[in-house]
Coordinates of C-alpha atoms and ligand atoms in Angstrom, one line a residue:
M1085 CA -30.7 15.0 1.2
R1086 CA -27.9 13.8 -1.0
H1087 CA -26.6 10.2 -0.6
F1088 CA -23.1 9.2 -1.4
A1089 CA -21.3 5.8 -1.3
V1090 CA -17.6 5.8 -1.0
I1091 CA -16.1 2.4 -1.9
G1092 CA -12.9 1.8 0.1
S1093 CA -12.0 2.9 3.6
G1094 CA -8.4 3.8 3.1
P1095 CA -7.0 7.4 3.2
A1096 CA -8.6 8.4 -0.2
G1097 CA -12.0 7.2 0.9
F1098 CA -11.8 8.9 4.3
Y1099 CA -10.5 12.2 3.0
T1100 CA -13.2 12.3 0.4
A1101 CA -15.9 11.5 2.9
E1102 CA -14.6 14.2 5.2
A1103 CA -14.6 16.7 2.3
L1104 CA -18.2 15.7 1.2
A1105 CA -19.4 16.0 4.9
K1106 CA -17.9 19.5 5.0
A1107 CA -19.2 20.5 1.6
Y1108 CA -22.8 19.4 2.3
G1109 CA -23.1 19.7 6.1
D1110 CA -26.4 18.2 7.2
A1111 CA -27.6 17.9 3.6
A1112 CA -25.8 14.7 2.8
K1113 CA -25.4 11.2 4.2
I1114 CA -22.2 9.3 3.3
D1115 CA -21.6 5.6 3.5
I1116 CA -18.0 4.3 3.4
I1117 CA -18.1 0.7 2.2
D1118 CA -15.3 -1.8 2.5
K1119 CA -15.0 -5.5 1.7
L1120 CA -13.0 -6.1 4.9
P1121 CA -14.7 -5.9 8.3
V1122 CA -12.2 -3.4 9.5
P1123 CA -11.4 0.1 8.2
Y1124 CA -8.4 2.1 7.0
G1125 CA -7.1 0.1 4.0
L1126 CA -3.6 1.2 3.2
I1127 CA -3.0 2.6 6.7
R1128 CA -3.7 -0.8 8.3
F1129 CA -2.4 -3.1 5.6
G1130 CA 0.1 -1.1 3.5
V1131 CA 2.0 1.4 5.8
A1132 CA 5.0 -0.4 7.4
P1133 CA 4.2 -1.7 10.9
D1134 CA 7.3 0.1 12.3
H1135 CA 6.0 3.5 11.0
Q1136 CA 3.4 4.0 13.7
S1137 CA 3.6 7.8 13.4
I1138 CA 2.2 7.5 9.9
K1139 CA -0.5 5.1 10.9
A1140 CA -1.6 7.5 13.6
V1141 CA -3.4 9.5 10.9
S1142 CA -6.3 7.0 11.4
R1143 CA -7.2 9.0 14.5
R1144 CA -8.3 11.7 12.2
Y1145 CA -10.4 9.2 10.2
D1146 CA -12.0 8.1 13.5
K1147 CA -13.4 11.6 13.9
V1148 CA -14.9 11.5 10.4
A1149 CA -16.7 8.2 11.2
E1150 CA -17.9 9.6 14.5
G1151 CA -19.2 12.9 13.1
G1152 CA -22.8 11.7 12.4
T1153 CA -22.8 12.3 8.6
V1154 CA -20.5 9.4 7.7
R1155 CA -21.2 5.7 8.3
F1156 CA -18.8 2.8 7.9
L1157 CA -20.0 -0.5 6.5
G1158 CA -17.4 -3.2 6.5
N1159 CA -17.7 -6.8 5.2
V1160 CA -19.5 -5.7 2.1
A1161 CA -17.8 -6.7 -1.1
V1162 CA -18.9 -4.4 -4.0
G1163 CA -19.2 -6.6 -7.0
E1164 CA -20.4 -9.6 -4.9
A1165 CA -22.8 -8.4 -2.2
V1166 CA -23.9 -5.4 -4.2
S1167 CA -23.1 -4.2 -7.7
I1168 CA -22.0 -0.7 -8.9
E1169 CA -25.2 -0.4 -10.8
E1170 CA -27.3 -1.1 -7.7
L1171 CA -25.3 1.4 -5.8
K1172 CA -25.8 4.0 -8.5
Q1173 CA -29.6 3.4 -8.2
L1174 CA -29.4 3.9 -4.5
Y1175 CA -27.0 6.8 -4.2
D1176 CA -26.6 10.2 -5.9
G1177 CA -22.9 9.6 -6.2
V1178 CA -20.7 6.5 -6.0
I1179 CA -17.0 7.3 -5.4
L1180 CA -14.4 4.5 -6.1
A1181 CA -11.6 4.8 -3.5
T1182 CA -10.4 1.2 -4.1
G1183 CA -6.7 2.0 -4.3
A1184 CA -4.2 0.0 -6.3
P1185 CA -3.7 -3.2 -4.3
N1186 CA -2.6 -5.4 -7.2
D1187 CA 1.1 -5.9 -8.0
R1188 CA 2.5 -5.0 -11.4
K1189 CA 4.2 -7.9 -13.0
L1190 CA 7.9 -7.9 -14.0
G1191 CA 7.1 -9.8 -17.2
I1192 CA 10.2 -11.9 -17.1
T1193 CA 10.8 -15.6 -17.2
G1194 CA 10.9 -17.3 -13.8
E1195 CA 8.5 -14.8 -12.2
D1196 CA 6.2 -17.6 -11.1
L1197 CA 8.9 -19.6 -9.3
P1198 CA 8.4 -20.2 -5.6
G1199 CA 10.3 -17.5 -3.7
V1200 CA 9.2 -14.7 -6.0
V1201 CA 6.6 -12.4 -4.5
G1202 CA 5.1 -9.0 -5.3
S1203 CA 5.3 -6.2 -2.7
A1204 CA 1.5 -6.1 -2.2
A1205 CA 1.6 -9.8 -1.1
F1206 CA 4.8 -9.4 1.0
V1207 CA 3.6 -6.2 2.7
G1208 CA 0.1 -7.7 3.2
W1209 CA 1.8 -10.7 4.8
Y1210 CA 3.6 -8.8 7.5
N1211 CA 0.7 -6.4 8.0
G1212 CA -1.9 -9.1 8.5
H1213 CA -4.0 -8.7 5.3
P1214 CA -6.3 -11.8 5.2
E1215 CA -5.5 -12.5 1.5
F1216 CA -1.8 -12.7 2.2
A1217 CA -1.4 -13.7 5.8
G1218 CA -0.8 -17.3 4.7
L1219 CA 2.0 -16.3 2.2
D1220 CA 4.8 -17.9 4.2
P1221 CA 7.6 -16.3 2.2
L1222 CA 10.8 -18.4 1.7
L1223 CA 13.3 -16.9 4.2
D1224 CA 15.6 -19.9 4.5
G1225 CA 18.3 -18.7 2.0
A1226 CA 21.1 -16.4 2.8
A1227 CA 20.2 -13.8 0.1
A1228 CA 17.2 -11.8 -1.0
A1229 CA 16.7 -9.3 -3.8
V1230 CA 14.3 -6.4 -3.6
I1231 CA 13.5 -5.0 -7.1
G1232 CA 12.7 -1.3 -7.4
N1233 CA 14.1 2.0 -6.1
G1234 CA 11.0 3.4 -4.5
N1235 CA 9.8 3.7 -0.8
V1236 CA 8.1 0.4 -0.9
A1237 CA 11.5 -1.3 -1.8
L1238 CA 12.9 0.5 1.3
D1239 CA 10.1 -0.7 3.5
V1240 CA 10.6 -4.3 2.4
A1241 CA 14.4 -4.2 2.7
R1242 CA 14.1 -2.6 6.2
I1243 CA 11.6 -5.2 7.4
L1244 CA 13.9 -8.0 6.2
A1245 CA 16.8 -6.3 7.9
K1246 CA 15.5 -5.5 11.3
T1247 CA 16.1 -7.5 14.5
R1248 CA 13.2 -8.7 16.6
A1249 CA 14.0 -6.0 19.2
E1250 CA 13.7 -3.3 16.5
F1251 CA 10.1 -4.2 16.0
A1252 CA 9.2 -3.1 19.5
G1253 CA 6.2 -0.7 19.4
S1254 CA 5.2 -1.8 15.9
D1255 CA 2.0 -3.7 15.0
I1256 CA 3.7 -6.3 12.9
V1257 CA 1.7 -9.5 13.1
A1258 CA 3.1 -12.3 15.3
H1259 CA 3.4 -14.8 12.4
A1260 CA 5.6 -12.5 10.4
L1261 CA 7.7 -11.4 13.4
D1262 CA 8.4 -15.1 14.3
S1263 CA 9.3 -15.9 10.7
L1264 CA 11.6 -12.9 10.2
D1265 CA 13.3 -13.6 13.5
A1266 CA 14.1 -17.1 12.2
S1267 CA 15.1 -15.8 8.8
A1268 CA 18.5 -16.9 7.3
I1269 CA 18.7 -13.9 5.1
R1270 CA 22.0 -12.0 5.6
T1271 CA 22.3 -10.0 2.3
I1272 CA 19.5 -7.9 0.8
T1273 CA 20.2 -6.5 -2.6
I1274 CA 18.1 -3.5 -3.7
V1275 CA 18.0 -3.6 -7.5
G1276 CA 17.4 -0.4 -9.4
R1277 CA 17.3 -0.3 -13.2
R1278 CA 18.5 3.3 -13.2
G1279 CA 21.0 5.2 -11.0
P1280 CA 21.3 7.1 -7.7
H1281 CA 20.0 10.3 -9.2
Q1282 CA 16.8 8.6 -10.5
I1283 CA 15.7 7.0 -7.2
A1284 CA 12.1 7.5 -5.9
M1285 CA 13.2 7.0 -2.3
T1286 CA 12.6 9.8 0.2
A1287 CA 15.4 11.0 2.5
K1288 CA 13.8 10.1 5.8
E1289 CA 13.1 6.6 4.8
L1290 CA 16.5 6.1 3.2
G1291 CA 18.2 7.6 6.2
E1292 CA 16.6 4.9 8.4
L1293 CA 18.8 2.3 6.8
G1294 CA 21.9 3.9 8.3
H1295 CA 20.6 3.4 11.8
L1296 CA 19.7 -0.3 11.9
D1297 CA 21.0 -2.4 14.8
G1298 CA 22.3 -5.4 12.8
T1299 CA 22.5 -4.2 9.2
V1300 CA 24.8 -1.9 7.3
P1301 CA 23.8 -0.5 3.9
H1302 CA 26.4 -0.3 1.1
V1303 CA 26.6 1.6 -2.1
D1304 CA 29.3 1.0 -4.7
P1305 CA 31.1 4.4 -5.0
A1306 CA 31.6 3.7 -8.8
D1307 CA 27.8 4.0 -9.2
L1308 CA 27.6 7.5 -7.9
P1309 CA 27.8 10.5 -10.3
V1310 CA 30.3 13.2 -9.5
A1311 CA 29.3 15.1 -6.4
E1312 CA 28.9 18.4 -8.3
A1313 CA 26.1 16.9 -10.3
D1314 CA 23.9 16.7 -7.2
G1315 CA 23.4 20.5 -7.4
A1316 CA 21.0 20.0 -10.3
L1317 CA 18.7 17.7 -8.2
D1318 CA 15.5 18.8 -6.5
P1319 CA 16.2 19.4 -2.7
G1320 CA 14.4 16.2 -1.7
T1321 CA 16.4 13.9 -4.0
R1322 CA 19.6 15.7 -3.1
K1323 CA 19.0 14.8 0.5
S1324 CA 18.3 11.2 -0.5
V1325 CA 21.5 11.0 -2.6
A1326 CA 23.5 12.4 0.4
H1327 CA 22.5 9.3 2.3
L1328 CA 23.6 7.1 -0.7
R1329 CA 27.0 9.0 -0.6
D1330 CA 27.3 8.2 3.1
F1331 CA 26.5 4.5 2.4
A1332 CA 29.4 4.5 0.0
Q1333 CA 31.8 5.4 2.9
P1334 CA 33.3 2.7 5.0
H1335 CA 31.2 1.9 8.1
A1336 CA 31.6 -0.6 10.9
D1337 CA 30.5 -4.0 9.8
K1338 CA 27.3 -5.7 11.0
P1339 CA 25.9 -9.2 10.6
K1340 CA 23.5 -8.2 7.7
H1341 CA 24.1 -6.1 4.6
I1342 CA 21.9 -4.1 2.3
E1343 CA 23.6 -3.8 -1.0
F1344 CA 22.4 -1.2 -3.5
D1345 CA 22.8 -2.5 -7.1
F1346 CA 22.1 0.3 -9.5
F1347 CA 22.0 0.2 -13.3
A1348 CA 20.7 -3.3 -13.2
R1349 CA 17.6 -4.3 -15.1
P1350 CA 15.9 -7.7 -14.2
V1351 CA 15.8 -10.0 -17.2
A1352 CA 15.1 -13.4 -15.7
I1353 CA 14.8 -15.4 -12.5
E1354 CA 16.4 -18.8 -12.5
G1355 CA 16.5 -21.8 -10.1
E1356 CA 15.7 -25.5 -9.7
G1357 CA 12.1 -25.6 -8.6
R1358 CA 12.5 -22.3 -6.7
A1359 CA 14.2 -18.9 -7.2
E1360 CA 17.9 -19.1 -6.7
R1361 CA 19.2 -16.1 -8.6
L1362 CA 18.0 -12.9 -10.4
I1363 CA 19.6 -12.3 -13.7
V1364 CA 20.1 -8.7 -14.5
E1365 CA 21.4 -6.7 -17.5
R1366 CA 23.7 -3.9 -16.8
T1367 CA 22.2 -0.6 -18.0
A1368 CA 23.2 2.9 -18.9
L1369 CA 21.1 6.0 -19.1
D1370 CA 20.0 7.5 -22.4
A1371 CA 19.7 11.2 -23.1
A1372 CA 16.2 11.3 -21.6
G1373 CA 17.4 9.6 -18.4
Q1374 CA 15.8 6.2 -19.2
S1375 CA 17.6 2.9 -18.8
I1376 CA 19.0 1.1 -21.9
G1377 CA 20.5 -2.3 -21.8
T1378 CA 24.2 -2.8 -22.4
G1379 CA 24.0 -6.5 -23.2
E1380 CA 26.1 -7.4 -20.2
T1381 CA 24.3 -9.7 -17.8
Y1382 CA 25.2 -11.2 -14.4
A1383 CA 23.5 -13.1 -11.6
I1384 CA 22.5 -11.8 -8.2
P1385 CA 22.0 -14.8 -5.8
A1386 CA 18.6 -14.6 -4.2
S1387 CA 16.2 -17.2 -2.9
L1388 CA 13.6 -14.6 -2.0
I1389 CA 12.8 -12.0 -4.6
V1390 CA 10.4 -9.2 -3.8
S1391 CA 9.3 -7.0 -6.7
C1392 CA 8.4 -3.5 -5.6
I1393 CA 7.7 -1.9 -9.0
G1394 CA 4.3 -0.4 -8.5
Y1395 CA 0.7 -1.4 -8.5
H1396 CA -2.5 -1.3 -10.4
T1397 CA -6.2 -0.8 -9.5
P1398 CA -8.4 -3.9 -9.9
R1399 CA -11.0 -3.6 -12.6
I1400 CA -14.7 -3.5 -11.8
D1401 CA -17.1 -4.8 -14.4
G1402 CA -18.6 -2.0 -16.5
V1403 CA -16.3 0.7 -15.2
P1404 CA -14.0 2.2 -17.9
Y1405 CA -10.4 1.4 -17.3
D1406 CA -7.1 3.1 -18.3
E1407 CA -4.9 0.2 -19.2
R1408 CA -1.7 2.1 -19.4
G1409 CA -2.2 3.9 -16.1
G1410 CA -3.6 0.8 -14.3
K1411 CA -6.4 2.9 -12.9
F1412 CA -10.0 3.9 -13.8
A1413 CA -10.4 6.0 -16.9
N1414 CA -11.4 9.4 -15.5
D1415 CA -11.4 13.1 -16.1
G1416 CA -10.5 14.9 -12.9
G1417 CA -12.1 12.1 -10.9
V1418 CA -15.2 11.9 -12.9
I1419 CA -15.7 8.5 -14.6
G1420 CA -19.2 9.0 -15.8
D1421 CA -22.7 9.9 -14.7
G1422 CA -22.8 9.5 -10.9
L1423 CA -19.6 7.6 -10.8
Y1424 CA -16.3 9.1 -9.5
C1425 CA -12.9 7.9 -8.4
V1426 CA -10.3 9.3 -6.0
G1427 CA -6.8 8.5 -4.7
W1428 CA -4.7 5.8 -6.4
A1429 CA -7.8 4.5 -8.3
R1430 CA -7.9 8.0 -9.9
R1431 CA -4.3 9.0 -10.4
G1432 CA -2.3 5.8 -10.1
P1433 CA 0.0 4.6 -7.3
S1434 CA 2.0 7.7 -6.4
G1435 CA 2.3 10.1 -3.6
T1436 CA 2.2 9.9 0.2
I1437 CA -0.9 9.3 2.4
G1438 CA -1.2 13.1 2.7
T1439 CA -1.5 13.5 -1.1
N1440 CA -4.9 11.9 -0.9
R1441 CA -6.3 14.8 1.1
P1442 CA -6.2 17.5 -1.6
D1443 CA -7.1 14.8 -4.1
G1444 CA -10.3 13.8 -2.2
Y1445 CA -11.2 17.5 -1.5
E1446 CA -10.8 18.3 -5.2
V1447 CA -13.1 15.5 -6.3
A1448 CA -15.6 16.3 -3.5
E1449 CA -15.7 20.0 -4.7
C1450 CA -16.3 18.8 -8.2
I1451 CA -19.2 16.6 -7.0
A1452 CA -20.7 19.4 -5.0
A1453 CA -20.6 21.7 -8.1
L1454 CA -22.3 19.0 -10.2
L1455 CA -24.9 18.1 -7.5
P1456 CA -25.6 21.3 -5.7
A1457 CA -28.6 20.2 -3.6
S1458 CA -31.3 17.6 -3.5
D1459 CA -33.6 18.1 -6.4
G1460 CA -36.6 16.6 -4.5
N1461 CA -36.2 13.2 -6.2
E1462 CA -34.5 11.7 -3.1
K1463 CA -32.7 8.4 -3.5
R1464 CA -32.9 5.7 -0.9
G1465 CA -29.2 5.8 0.0
G1466 CA -28.0 3.8 3.0
E1467 CA -31.5 2.7 4.1
G1468 CA -32.0 1.1 0.7
L1469 CA -28.6 -0.6 0.9
D1470 CA -29.4 -2.0 4.4
T1471 CA -32.6 -3.5 3.0
L1472 CA -30.7 -5.1 0.1
L1473 CA -27.9 -6.5 2.3
T1474 CA -30.4 -7.9 4.8
A1475 CA -32.3 -9.7 2.0
R1476 CA -28.9 -11.1 0.8
M1477 CA -28.0 -12.1 4.4
V1478 CA -24.8 -9.9 4.3
R1479 CA -24.0 -8.8 7.8
A1480 CA -22.2 -5.5 7.5
T1481 CA -19.9 -4.4 10.3
S1482 CA -20.3 -0.9 11.7
F1483 CA -17.8 1.6 13.2
D1484 CA -18.9 0.4 16.7
D1485 CA -18.0 -3.1 15.6
W1486 CA -14.6 -1.9 14.5
R1487 CA -14.2 -0.4 18.0
T1488 CA -15.0 -3.8 19.5
I1489 CA -12.4 -5.4 17.2
E1490 CA -9.9 -2.7 18.0
A1491 CA -10.5 -3.2 21.8
A1492 CA -10.0 -7.0 21.4
E1493 CA -6.7 -6.4 19.4
T1494 CA -5.5 -4.0 22.0
A1495 CA -6.3 -6.3 24.9
A1496 CA -4.4 -9.1 23.2
A1497 CA -1.4 -6.9 22.3
R1498 CA 2.1 -8.1 23.1
P1499 CA 3.9 -6.0 25.8
D1500 CA 5.8 -4.0 23.2
A1501 CA 3.1 -3.6 20.5
P1502 CA 0.1 -1.3 20.2
R1503 CA -2.2 -4.2 19.1
E1504 CA -2.2 -7.9 18.1
K1505 CA -4.0 -7.7 14.8
I1506 CA -6.8 -10.0 14.2
V1507 CA -6.2 -11.4 10.7
Y1508 CA -9.0 -13.6 9.4
H1509 CA -12.7 -12.9 8.7
A1510 CA -13.9 -15.7 10.9
D1511 CA -11.9 -14.4 13.9
W1512 CA -13.2 -10.8 13.3
L1513 CA -16.7 -12.0 13.2
A1514 CA -16.2 -14.3 16.3
V1515 CA -15.1 -11.2 18.3
L1516 CA -18.4 -9.6 17.3
G1517 CA -20.4 -12.6 18.2
H1518 CA -21.7 -12.8 14.6
P1519 CA -23.1 -16.1 13.5
Q1520 CA -20.4 -17.9 11.3
P1521 CA -21.4 -18.7 7.8
Ligands
NAP3050 P1 7.5 4.1 -7.0 O1 7.9 5.2 -6.1 O2 6.8 4.4 -8.2 O3 8.8 3.2 -7.3 C1 8.8 2.1 -8.2 C2 10.2 1.7 -8.6 O4 10.1 0.5 -9.4 C3 10.9 2.8 -9.4 O5 12.3 2.8 -8.9 C4 10.9 2.2 -10.8 O6 12.0 2.5 -11.6 C5 10.9 0.7 -10.5 N1 10.4 -0.1 -11.6 C6 9.2 0.0 -12.2 N2 9.1 -1.0 -13.1 C7 10.2 -1.7 -13.1 C8 10.7 -2.8 -13.8 N3 10.0 -3.4 -14.7 N4 11.9 -3.3 -13.5 C9 12.7 -2.7 -12.5 N5 12.3 -1.7 -11.8 C10 11.1 -1.2 -12.1 O7 6.5 3.0 -6.3 P2 6.5 2.4 -4.8 O8 7.8 2.2 -4.2 O9 5.6 1.2 -5.0 O10 5.7 3.5 -4.0 C11 4.3 3.9 -4.3 C12 4.0 5.2 -3.7 O11 3.9 5.0 -2.3 C13 5.2 6.2 -3.9 O12 4.6 7.5 -4.1 C14 5.9 6.1 -2.6 O13 6.6 7.3 -2.2 C15 4.7 5.9 -1.6 N6 5.2 5.3 -0.4 C16 5.6 6.1 0.6 C17 6.1 5.6 1.8 C18 6.5 6.6 2.9 O14 6.4 7.7 2.7 N7 7.1 6.1 4.0 C19 6.2 4.2 2.0 C20 5.8 3.4 0.9 C21 5.3 4.0 -0.2 P3 11.9 3.7 -12.7 O15 12.0 5.0 -11.9 O16 13.1 3.4 -13.5 O17 10.6 3.6 -13.4

């Protein structure tokens, strides 16, 4: 029997576990370990609450956890409850699927002023991540700026723009819904350091902005390249740019506005004791399509500034790290002897949920080639981990525990929501009847 520990229960972790279960059949046991008591990582805490069709992929992961080969152990913080070295002793392979949950910094003055938040924190706040649920973002001003031209920037702008009614059927947490409903924000400026042809926004997500009940998107026609130039774009970007061209046309006014501000590079955040404005430098594109400053600066009023400029993977002591890529140093998912990585921890924060499937399968196939079958020196695997956790008085949650939590969330759901997420550790453990520490 081969024993594998997958650290992280998001899409990368589940696809890898699924692939390992297929590759080894009955000849492997796989533990998916997560520091939170509940599974699904990015699906639960990252995907926008109004994108339930994307979140539905977790039903596939349920089947993996129920298949008999894969076990979920929540509430086990690797690095605290158990070290990587201990896991390597216990398992034939340890696969890091820890994602990229830390915000990249802007690196400009004023970044630490109240009112400036990273997208991981902001998204975690409205998705009920326990680390960010208490964020209480400043929504009392009339204007917000969202920095970045990727899909996360679109998520954040859309969430700030929607009316309460438009969250029907979503699983946004109640504290965020109430705050957003009371928000004074009327103008949301999406700031891109390059132009419409360089966006990383996909067409479906961009198109949603054109159908909001109370918000109208607007693009300055002067920012758009000549229409003929769109022919050189890849088909996906061309569709996205078509939406931007539509947003440059006159549309019926609505109470809120999303303004696209292209060719604007953030250089500072200013304000008396809190963010009041984002200072940007007008940019142009060089021959390689990168942004270069023109020296001209101007201020975008904003008392909430959300930077959506990408993420990095948190380091783990003793695990080689690729500083530039913000991920673990690896060669095709192999970090070193018995240690692997998948998903964003392997390749950096890009791609959709589905990108993690081939990624996980590729690494699982590589592992299966390196570790063909048990060599008779069987490791202790999950049974060894259980003994260690019991000795350390760590009470891991199981997949059945998750089902209990999920049932409690569903039972408490508001009439128009699939669930009322339980947010804090103590409340999760209370639902399970676990003794409180
Ligand atoms: P992203 O797609 O890499 O976009 C990051 C954006 O930040 C880019 O526009 C980038 O501009 C900009 N940026 C980076 N550093 C900057 C700086 N210092 N100042 C100003 N702008 C800066 O990342 P993301 O939006 O975080 O999304 C991560 C991944 O998740 C993507 O693959 C995305 O498609 C995916 N995702 C998908 C969905 C969905 O399918 N619904 C939803 C959310 C996220 P440059 O291009 O100039 O570098």
